[in-house]
Amino acid sequence: MNPLKKIGFFSAFILPVLLIGGFHLGGLNLLLIHAFVFVLVPYLDFLISTDKTNIPENEISNISKERFYRFVTFIWVYVQIGVLVWGFYVVAAFTLSFWEWLAFTTGMALVTGGVGITVAHELGHKSDDLEQDYSKTLLMTVCYMHFIIEHNRGHHVRVATPEDPATSRFGETFYSFWWRSVTKGYSSAVNLEKERLQKRGIPFWSIDNQMIWFAIYPLLFVGIFTIIFSFFLGKFVWEIPVFFFAQSFFAFSLLELVNYIEHYGMVRKKIDGRYEKVTHLHSWNASHMVSNFLLFQLQRHSDHHAYAHKRYQVLNHYDQSPQLPQGYSAMIILALFPPLWFKVMDRRLEEWKEKVGV
């Protein structure tokens, strides 16, 4: 891979720099991270042509094994934990106005949700124990650890079917989708874990139940830091748990926005009572260069669903995949305004349906 492209995957680290720098500069600079994600990145995506180049087949195996790409994601785990703990310090030691608190909290969510969950998603698909543990650690920081169960064993099996909570339906607003995906996604994870335990002859209420631990770990995490900061500041720092759960809410809502975009209106055909195999035709694709660097090529989502084991650096672009008009940063804004979303996306969805004969 081109060395400049390899460096491009470090662009995600711009976000924590902007969050920290914006806080110390004060005032409207708290919105630097928001301006970068939702103004500058879409503008650069529009300005710079899409990158539709793919890794040659004979190089995929070697590039997949390069430690550099795993190193970038591993480093992110430590950066995110450090930035979040620094955030605890900020809300505990400084008096913020409501708008400053909101800007800081949503800015933190862009770090933990925008990039953090993306990295967790990448690592959570791998069989290596360390990568699995790193994925769970990142998801713990946004109170969404069940995602690793529901996404891998639920969403990837049921994607583009009515049975999948994380597939948005034609004509469904993001706000309706958010409630359905969050609530049914969680209950699906509970059921999937229950099935796993039953197959092993283990009762649901046992220490082997991952869902129980997934509920406990975030509470332990924020509880420990609340106690530590309260001890050193000589008062109960209630601001830390409020901040932690608020940024978690915004972070996993950002994930659900991405879920909404990725499969809007996608439907797999039923053949002889069974759904057809997932292919690169069942996910919206975007090969916009800047936002793909920022999101570790998550936007080449069609190839990810066709071949979930593939590492982010070797995901392919397919011209045959349904194409988003812009990268995720711009489409997230559009999804928040349903009339605009439907106006832009419904026509593209109808073209896709005609193409695949749904």
PDB file of N, CA and C in Angstrom, residues 40 107 177 276 316 357:
ATOM      1  N   LEU A  40     -15.552  20.244   7.681  1.00  0.00           N
ATOM      2  CA  LEU A  40     -14.331  20.090   6.891  1.00  0.00           C
ATOM      3  C   LEU A  40     -14.266  18.734   6.183  1.00  0.00           C
ATOM      4  N   GLY A 107     -18.538  16.380  21.893  1.00  0.00           N
ATOM      5  CA  GLY A 107     -17.203  16.264  21.300  1.00  0.00           C
ATOM      6  C   GLY A 107     -16.517  14.987  21.745  1.00  0.00           C
ATOM      7  N   PHE A 177     -36.171   4.374  13.919  1.00  0.00           N
ATOM      8  CA  PHE A 177     -35.164   3.320  13.826  1.00  0.00           C
ATOM      9  C   PHE A 177     -34.335   3.243  15.101  1.00  0.00           C
ATOM     10  N   GLU A 276     -31.430 -15.196   0.443  1.00  0.00           N
ATOM     11  CA  GLU A 276     -30.223 -15.344  -0.351  1.00  0.00           C
ATOM     12  C   GLU A 276     -28.987 -14.946   0.458  1.00  0.00           C
ATOM     13  N   ASN A 316     -12.540  -3.922  -0.292  1.00  0.00           N
ATOM     14  CA  ASN A 316     -12.654  -3.517  -1.696  1.00  0.00           C
ATOM     15  C   ASN A 316     -13.801  -2.554  -1.950  1.00  0.00           C
ATOM     16  N   GLY A 357     -33.688  -6.534  -8.796  1.00  0.00           N
ATOM     17  CA  GLY A 357     -34.940  -7.248  -8.981  1.00  0.00           C
ATOM     18  C   GLY A 357     -35.666  -7.602  -7.716  1.00  0.00           C
TER      19      GLY A 357
END
